[in-house]
Amino acid sequence: MKHFVLFTFIMLFASITFALPTISDMINNPDIYNGKFLTVQGQAVGSVMKRGNYAWVNMTDGSQTLGFWMPYSLAKEIKYTASYDFKGDLLTVEGTFVAMSLEHDGDMEFDVSKIVKIIPGGKISHEINSGRVIFLIVIASLAFVLWILKRKFFTSKS
Amino acid sequence: MSKKIVYSDLKLINYHTAKIVETMGWVMAIPLVTALLFEEWNTAIDFGIGMAVSFAFGFALEILCRDHDEEMDWLHGMFIAAYAWLILTVIDAIPGYLSGHYASFLDAVFDVMSGFTTTGLVLIQRMYDLSIGMNMWRALLTFIGGQGMIVLSLSFLIGMRGGYMMYMGEGKSEKLLPSVTKTARAIWDISMIYLGVGTLALFIAGLAIGLKPVSALLNGLWIFMSAWSTGGFAPHSQNILYYHSMLYMLITMVIFIIGSFNFALHYAVMNKNRKEIYKNIETQSFFITVLITFTIVAIGLVRNNVYPNAVILFTKGFYQLISAHTTTGFMNIYPSQFGSWGTLAMVGITIAMLIGGSTSSTAGGIKGMRIGIIAKSFVFETKKLFMSPKTVKIQKFHNQEDIDLNNEIVKNAMVITMMYILSFVVGLIITLIYKYPIEKAAFEVASALGNVGLTSGITVPSMPDVLKVLYIILMWVGRLEFMAVIAFVAYPFIGAKRR
């Protein structure tokens, strides 16, 4: 029992000490993370927006999304960003969390200095849902029959 | 006898509701075609199902109610407005629910009501992989909701009798032209002119901030539709923060300020009556209340030392204030950041949300007209205390023309304002039962009731279902300005008695 308690304590301590903060952690606790050099993971979403020699890349942890400001030379390494058709690249980046950027009108942001790792995303194949197709045919047929009935036999007096 | 009368009334109501449901069925063709263009086959199927259900429901109701009465009175018109909005909210939630981005059908219904009422509170999840067709639909919900689904139906359907009663029931009162159908079309014409100009401006800004052309166009179109309707829906979960651009933010601010003005004011300006801008009681009221509420917000932010300099205070504080006052709900901060604003700034924003935009606009809230009337009446009554009893003075206000400020007008403004405050208190008490802090609860209730869409963080998919239903009702009540909803609730009791 003593060993189990010790193991649990060590694991808990390790997870608190070494776990990467999530994007939601930073957004929800800006005072704790402000100005800290961190390693963060997230999926690139939307568009890579080039601004001069830099670029904005919005990244999500699945719950919340934050803007990552990085040199365009780093942003060019991103091949896929998440959309309906694509799974975005999963990036591990190093840099500084800024709770209120004076450079960017007070926005909360993460200034990236290095991309540590990229797990590439890719095309998502959306299989057509045959059950829904059948339901569509049935309900569309019903609507069509009702339309014919309405036109032929039950035209309103107005 | 009375039962027969009620039955025939129901036929009349359902017949017109059927027409409105069918109109919105046709609107679903737009996201369907968009989905086909971008090869989003499952999304196209979802909208196909939504269209088919709309038509099947509409045609079935039309057949059942084909021998309806021709005569429509005010109660019918008001009832139809409230009833049709509820039916549409449920049917039009089908494509969203099928998309798999909602935890429940109730969440999908919540977002549709939020879109129709141009509120902007959302329960949608994983917006980053939402299809283009679905984004188009969300923008259309808010754009059409802003002008009104009945306005849309009146514009395109021939043979909808009693249009003016339904039009009034939808929270609009201005008659720009002698016929209500022409007025409805004029509202659409005004919106379409701004749609072209606004989308172009946002498209160019989108290119300048690094969006690719197709993305810049789609984002520009969707953000315009949302801003003009004072809706607050955005195609990204970060809302306006996604764009990281002051230019984009400023353009949206111009659009939603213009969108919050009365359609009659737009019509007057387009007909070269530019003096109306500064003579109109609503624009005067808007600028005064913006000044007062921003002063409150600014003092609150300075006292709490929230922002390091005046530029950032203005960028964040003023944008959020105007977004709240026009009942738009665009956000350039994260909801959790409201936590650092302090009570005074939150009170300032909450007051702005309750005041809202102009009557007969896409905005919600108590409305500038009523605030202006009550303020003028208060000043006038105070002045009268110091006048000789023999003095006869008539107070006037300007809205397209000079109007005598009589007791009837003041009473109507007071009644609606009291109903807003009463609904706000009821909503606040119910929200507080779930143990939310009072400033957050007041903020969220004002946001739902005023059709604003800013959130203090209460509106999330995991919130209690009771609050989801409560906010759906508040959004609906706030958008239709009570009368239609009162008619809807009271109809079973007074419907038969009135004859």
XYZ file of C-alpha atoms in Angstrom, chain B:
499
model
C -69.479 27.297 -31.864
C -66.354 28.656 -30.284
C -64.476 25.386 -30.972
C -65.282 25.681 -34.661
C -63.942 29.231 -34.690
C -60.689 28.167 -33.022
C -60.275 25.305 -35.522
C -60.695 27.639 -38.494
C -58.227 30.061 -36.907
C -55.700 27.252 -36.595
C -56.149 26.443 -40.276
C -55.427 30.041 -41.230
C -52.375 30.168 -38.959
C -50.975 26.854 -40.168
C -51.577 27.677 -43.831
C -49.413 30.803 -43.602
C -46.855 29.042 -41.446
C -46.588 26.382 -44.146
C -45.746 29.069 -46.711
C -42.995 30.482 -44.496
C -41.526 27.011 -43.840
C -41.488 26.321 -47.596
C -39.699 29.639 -48.236
C -36.946 28.662 -45.824
C -36.835 25.261 -47.535
C -35.900 27.071 -50.745
C -33.205 29.012 -48.862
C -31.534 25.682 -48.019
C -30.819 25.329 -51.741
C -28.012 27.891 -51.284
C -25.899 25.823 -48.837
C -26.829 22.700 -50.800
C -25.436 24.148 -54.032
C -22.406 25.485 -52.136
C -21.753 22.003 -50.748
C -22.040 20.500 -54.239
C -19.617 23.097 -55.653
C -17.033 22.214 -53.010
C -17.721 18.459 -53.336
C -19.000 18.131 -49.777
C -21.381 15.299 -50.599
C -22.526 14.440 -47.076
C -23.275 18.084 -46.353
C -25.303 18.247 -49.580
C -27.285 15.187 -48.466
C -27.936 16.805 -45.063
C -29.328 19.925 -46.722
C -31.295 17.770 -49.175
C -32.946 16.120 -46.160
C -33.568 19.534 -44.562
C -35.199 20.819 -47.764
C -37.309 17.694 -48.229
C -38.552 17.822 -44.618
C -39.406 21.542 -45.022
C -41.368 20.894 -48.199
C -43.096 17.738 -46.943
C -44.133 19.545 -43.777
C -45.206 22.678 -45.660
C -47.182 20.853 -48.374
C -48.904 18.592 -45.831
C -49.968 21.628 -43.776
C -51.160 23.430 -46.902
C -53.326 20.457 -47.897
C -54.755 20.105 -44.394
C -55.503 23.818 -44.159
C -56.523 24.464 -47.764
C -60.053 25.670 -46.835
C -58.788 28.282 -44.380
C -60.530 31.616 -43.755
C -59.372 34.614 -45.740
C -59.750 37.220 -43.006
C -56.700 37.794 -40.884
C -56.676 39.972 -37.787
C -53.860 41.207 -35.529
C -53.966 38.207 -33.251
C -53.489 35.858 -36.211
C -50.575 37.894 -37.540
C -48.840 38.030 -34.177
C -49.472 34.341 -33.496
C -48.112 33.307 -36.899
C -44.902 35.277 -36.321
C -44.184 33.583 -32.981
C -45.367 30.125 -34.064
C -43.548 30.118 -37.425
C -40.280 31.090 -35.730
C -40.554 28.103 -33.387
C -41.425 25.626 -36.150
C -38.618 26.947 -38.355
C -36.120 26.744 -35.523
C -36.798 23.028 -35.105
C -36.924 22.110 -38.817
C -33.901 24.222 -39.742
C -31.830 22.565 -37.027
C -31.859 19.287 -38.984
C -28.823 19.950 -41.266
C -26.747 21.236 -38.341
C -27.571 18.233 -36.190
C -26.794 15.825 -39.051
C -23.385 17.514 -39.520
C -22.191 15.880 -36.282
C -20.964 19.140 -34.781
C -23.535 19.204 -31.990
C -23.731 17.161 -28.815
C -27.547 16.996 -29.048
C -30.489 18.103 -31.160
C -31.256 20.700 -28.487
C -27.823 22.249 -29.078
C -28.530 22.447 -32.821
C -31.927 24.064 -32.103
C -30.188 26.533 -29.759
C -27.783 27.629 -32.505
C -30.566 28.045 -35.076
C -32.580 30.222 -32.688
C -29.381 32.120 -31.945
C -28.852 32.630 -35.692
C -32.437 33.621 -36.503
C -32.574 36.076 -33.619
C -29.113 37.391 -34.617
C -27.863 36.609 -31.138
C -24.619 34.766 -31.822
C -24.349 32.533 -28.746
C -23.151 29.141 -29.961
C -23.003 25.530 -28.821
C -21.383 24.201 -31.991
C -18.190 22.199 -31.556
C -15.026 21.670 -33.650
C -15.688 24.631 -35.924
C -12.307 24.157 -37.569
C -13.563 21.206 -39.617
C -17.029 22.565 -40.378
C -17.943 22.250 -44.053
C -18.196 25.301 -46.303
C -21.865 24.482 -46.980
C -22.619 24.472 -43.253
C -20.765 27.766 -42.746
C -22.825 29.261 -45.565
C -26.004 28.075 -43.841
C -24.985 29.587 -40.510
C -24.307 32.931 -42.183
C -27.657 32.753 -43.990
C -29.506 31.955 -40.766
C -28.304 35.159 -39.208
C -28.643 37.257 -42.390
C -32.222 36.140 -43.045
C -33.099 36.200 -39.359
C -31.974 39.826 -39.208
C -34.317 40.939 -41.957
C -36.931 38.425 -40.800
C -38.201 35.193 -42.320
C -41.646 36.727 -42.725
C -40.128 39.716 -44.508
C -38.434 37.203 -46.808
C -41.675 35.310 -47.410
C -43.593 38.533 -48.037
C -40.954 39.619 -50.541
C -41.161 36.528 -52.684
C -44.570 35.005 -52.157
C -47.637 36.284 -53.868
C -50.910 35.715 -52.109
C -49.850 36.065 -48.470
C -52.681 38.090 -47.045
C -52.525 39.986 -43.795
C -48.846 40.620 -44.387
C -48.646 43.757 -42.282
C -49.912 41.948 -39.158
C -47.250 39.257 -39.546
C -44.611 41.856 -40.376
C -45.422 43.692 -37.129
C -45.369 40.405 -35.259
C -41.787 39.908 -36.386
C -40.732 43.010 -34.468
C -40.778 45.451 -37.368
C -43.029 48.493 -37.511
C -41.746 50.888 -40.177
C -43.689 51.049 -43.410
C -41.192 52.504 -45.888
C -43.612 52.268 -48.785
C -47.426 52.147 -48.955
C -47.555 48.378 -49.460
C -46.020 45.967 -46.956
C -44.748 43.748 -49.787
C -42.911 46.716 -51.304
C -41.570 47.613 -47.856
C -40.292 44.046 -47.416
C -38.601 44.219 -50.822
C -37.108 47.628 -49.972
C -35.583 46.104 -46.817
C -34.022 43.369 -48.943
C -32.826 45.875 -51.554
C -31.091 47.931 -48.863
C -29.465 44.814 -47.416
C -28.310 43.555 -50.819
C -26.653 46.888 -51.696
C -24.715 46.790 -48.430
C -23.977 43.078 -48.983
C -22.122 43.899 -52.205
C -20.158 46.831 -50.783
C -19.395 45.211 -47.410
C -18.318 41.856 -48.847
C -16.005 43.626 -51.294
C -14.393 45.643 -48.487
C -13.854 42.530 -46.351
C -12.615 40.545 -49.375
C -9.915 43.147 -50.062
C -9.029 43.287 -46.358
C -8.910 39.482 -46.303
C -6.405 39.433 -49.165
C -4.335 42.094 -47.391
C -4.119 40.041 -44.194
C -2.955 36.911 -45.982
C -6.097 34.916 -46.765
C -6.216 33.102 -50.088
C -8.725 34.551 -52.604
C -11.484 31.943 -52.149
C -11.073 32.028 -48.383
C -11.019 35.849 -48.383
C -14.244 35.926 -50.406
C -16.086 33.367 -48.289
C -14.907 34.852 -45.000
C -15.826 38.330 -46.266
C -19.310 37.190 -47.282
C -20.015 35.309 -44.052
C -18.599 37.990 -41.769
C -20.542 40.673 -43.638
C -23.815 38.746 -43.308
C -23.183 38.292 -39.619
C -22.042 41.877 -38.958
C -24.820 43.511 -40.964
C -27.396 41.411 -39.167
C -25.718 42.268 -35.847
C -25.528 38.494 -35.530
C -22.102 37.617 -34.195
C -21.709 34.218 -35.866
C -18.214 33.766 -37.290
C -16.756 30.843 -39.237
C -14.059 30.340 -36.583
C -14.299 29.563 -32.880
C -11.981 32.503 -32.097
C -14.540 34.799 -33.683
C -12.899 38.078 -34.851
C -9.649 37.215 -33.030
C -8.983 34.633 -35.746
C -8.004 37.330 -38.245
C -5.431 39.085 -36.021
C -6.142 42.326 -37.848
C -7.132 45.826 -36.765
C -8.265 46.583 -40.337
C -10.660 43.634 -40.405
C -11.943 44.587 -36.971
C -12.598 48.203 -37.959
C -14.485 47.216 -41.104
C -16.709 44.862 -39.123
C -17.362 47.644 -36.594
C -18.521 50.049 -39.322
C -20.791 47.355 -40.789
C -22.458 46.394 -37.532
C -22.982 50.011 -36.460
C -24.722 50.717 -39.785
C -26.624 47.422 -39.473
C -27.984 48.418 -36.081
C -29.748 51.473 -37.539
C -33.396 51.559 -38.546
C -34.155 50.458 -42.128
C -36.242 53.621 -42.469
C -33.101 55.659 -41.742
C -31.207 53.778 -44.470
C -34.106 54.369 -46.817
C -34.143 58.102 -45.989
C -30.378 58.423 -46.523
C -30.573 56.534 -49.808
C -33.265 58.981 -50.862
C -30.850 61.853 -50.167
C -32.425 62.862 -46.833
C -29.051 62.874 -45.032
C -30.186 65.273 -42.290
C -32.195 62.379 -40.879
C -28.952 60.858 -39.548
C -28.451 63.494 -36.878
C -32.080 64.567 -36.428
C -33.390 61.064 -35.739
C -34.141 60.299 -32.094
C -32.553 56.831 -32.394
C -29.170 58.009 -33.682
C -29.132 60.734 -31.014
C -30.044 58.203 -28.341
C -27.403 55.754 -29.677
C -24.540 58.227 -29.465
C -25.535 59.432 -25.990
C -25.894 55.922 -24.560
C -22.639 54.779 -26.215
C -20.877 57.706 -24.575
C -22.344 56.955 -21.155
C -21.801 53.187 -21.236
C -18.287 53.477 -22.649
C -17.420 55.912 -19.867
C -18.595 53.317 -17.332
C -16.618 50.534 -19.079
C -13.481 52.687 -19.388
C -13.571 53.700 -15.700
C -14.004 50.033 -14.751
C -11.092 48.916 -16.935
C -8.796 51.703 -15.708
C -9.676 51.033 -12.066
C -8.836 47.346 -12.499
C -5.714 48.166 -14.483
C -6.781 45.675 -17.147
C -4.984 47.143 -20.166
C -1.485 48.652 -20.236
C -2.276 51.667 -22.429
C -5.132 53.737 -23.854
C -4.820 52.314 -27.367
C -5.351 48.748 -26.188
C -8.091 49.832 -23.796
C -9.863 51.490 -26.708
C -9.230 48.570 -29.101
C -10.623 45.981 -26.708
C -12.990 48.005 -24.512
C -14.622 50.123 -27.198
C -14.967 47.270 -29.705
C -16.630 45.049 -27.104
C -18.861 47.914 -25.969
C -20.030 48.739 -29.486
C -20.427 45.054 -30.273
C -22.627 44.788 -27.161
C -24.585 47.996 -27.781
C -25.399 47.126 -31.377
C -26.233 43.598 -30.105
C -23.745 42.068 -32.525
C -21.665 39.886 -30.256
C -18.389 39.806 -32.190
C -15.546 39.231 -29.758
C -11.938 40.378 -29.950
C -11.111 38.876 -26.555
C -11.622 35.373 -25.155
C -14.734 34.897 -22.951
C -12.498 34.020 -19.975
C -10.852 37.467 -20.266
C -14.093 39.129 -19.154
C -13.183 37.686 -15.757
C -10.459 40.329 -15.371
C -12.713 43.230 -16.403
C -14.230 43.724 -12.957
C -17.825 44.369 -11.945
C -18.128 48.006 -13.110
C -17.010 47.331 -16.699
C -19.274 44.269 -16.833
C -22.199 46.406 -15.619
C -21.453 48.962 -18.366
C -21.488 46.245 -21.032
C -24.634 44.657 -19.578
C -26.492 48.005 -19.689
C -25.363 48.511 -23.302
C -26.645 45.032 -24.221
C -30.031 45.745 -22.668
C -30.364 49.101 -24.487
C -29.507 47.581 -27.879
C -29.878 49.084 -31.369
C -32.695 50.719 -33.317
C -36.280 49.657 -33.896
C -36.970 48.076 -37.293
C -33.329 47.132 -37.634
C -31.568 43.805 -37.298
C -30.551 44.659 -33.726
C -32.110 43.538 -30.452
C -32.451 45.055 -26.990
C -34.958 47.527 -25.554
C -34.077 49.800 -28.527
C -32.818 53.368 -28.788
C -36.236 54.716 -29.751
C -37.822 53.623 -26.473
C -34.877 54.813 -24.413
C -35.025 58.174 -26.243
C -38.781 58.502 -25.718
C -38.555 57.653 -22.017
C -35.622 60.055 -21.524
C -37.379 62.897 -23.374
C -40.568 62.295 -21.460
C -38.671 62.294 -18.142
C -36.943 65.584 -18.984
C -40.220 67.112 -20.170
C -42.118 66.071 -17.037
C -39.341 67.473 -14.863
C -39.413 70.780 -16.780
C -43.198 70.944 -16.370
C -42.765 71.079 -12.606
C -41.170 74.503 -13.009
C -43.619 75.869 -15.585
C -46.695 77.922 -14.946
C -49.832 75.721 -14.865
C -51.232 77.874 -17.676
C -48.334 77.160 -19.998
C -49.193 74.767 -22.820
C -46.177 73.103 -24.350
C -46.050 70.084 -26.593
C -42.955 67.928 -26.618
C -41.946 66.385 -29.941
C -39.411 63.845 -31.154
C -38.086 63.188 -34.619
C -38.312 59.864 -36.428
C -38.654 60.509 -40.177
C -41.019 63.338 -39.172
C -41.758 65.380 -36.052
C -44.073 63.391 -33.807
C -45.951 64.618 -30.718
C -44.739 62.841 -27.627
C -48.136 61.829 -26.264
C -49.012 59.609 -23.324
C -49.842 56.645 -25.538
C -46.365 56.588 -27.103
C -44.661 56.924 -23.718
C -46.879 54.200 -22.239
C -46.046 51.769 -25.077
C -42.316 52.420 -24.662
C -42.600 51.913 -20.902
C -44.569 48.658 -21.250
C -41.983 47.040 -23.552
C -39.122 48.306 -21.377
C -40.765 46.899 -18.237
C -41.286 43.553 -19.997
C -37.594 43.485 -20.894
C -36.596 44.205 -17.332
C -39.039 41.619 -15.980
C -37.755 38.951 -18.407
C -34.200 39.869 -17.471
C -34.932 39.423 -13.755
C -36.683 36.077 -14.302
C -33.805 34.849 -16.498
C -31.265 36.029 -13.955
C -32.979 34.252 -11.047
C -33.149 30.957 -12.963
C -29.478 31.254 -14.012
C -28.449 32.024 -10.429
C -30.112 28.794 -9.268
C -27.266 27.020 -11.095
C -24.754 28.851 -8.892
C -23.124 31.104 -11.482
C -21.635 34.383 -10.158
C -24.172 37.201 -10.413
C -22.170 39.441 -12.791
C -21.594 36.530 -15.175
C -25.239 35.450 -14.944
C -26.533 39.007 -15.541
C -24.149 39.380 -18.484
C -25.280 36.114 -20.102
C -29.010 36.743 -19.585
C -28.705 40.296 -20.993
C -26.790 38.842 -23.928
C -29.470 36.236 -24.713
C -32.446 38.557 -24.118
C -30.879 41.476 -25.987
C -29.890 39.146 -28.890
C -26.253 40.116 -28.423
C -24.141 36.956 -28.325
C -21.262 37.986 -26.102
C -20.587 35.314 -23.549
C -19.032 35.349 -20.121
C -18.388 31.629 -20.544
C -21.729 30.223 -19.342
C -22.946 29.248 -22.819
C -21.011 26.068 -23.524
C -22.234 22.622 -24.666
C -21.965 21.287 -21.100
C -24.297 23.919 -19.605
C -27.554 22.617 -18.049
C -30.326 21.804 -20.536
C -32.741 23.964 -18.527
C -30.560 27.000 -19.223
C -30.322 26.096 -22.908
C -34.145 26.061 -23.115
C -34.355 29.261 -21.036
C -31.945 31.117 -23.328
C -33.780 29.832 -26.428
C -36.979 31.356 -24.998
C -35.213 34.600 -24.034
C -33.705 34.980 -27.507
C -37.112 34.329 -29.105
C -38.967 36.699 -26.777
C -36.330 39.410 -27.138
C -36.298 39.259 -30.941
C -40.074 39.348 -31.382
C -40.414 42.080 -28.748
C -43.004 40.304 -26.596
C -46.245 41.128 -28.397
C -46.132 38.170 -30.785
C -45.084 35.836 -27.976
C -47.848 37.145 -25.703
C -50.332 36.529 -28.523
C -48.903 33.019 -28.914
C -49.229 32.213 -25.209
C -52.581 33.945 -24.688
C -54.228 32.644 -27.853
C -55.706 29.448 -26.355
C -57.431 31.591 -23.715
C -58.512 34.677 -25.636
C -58.675 33.263 -29.149
C -62.237 32.014 -28.781
C -63.488 34.742 -26.456
C -62.702 37.688 -28.649
C -65.569 37.090 -31.081
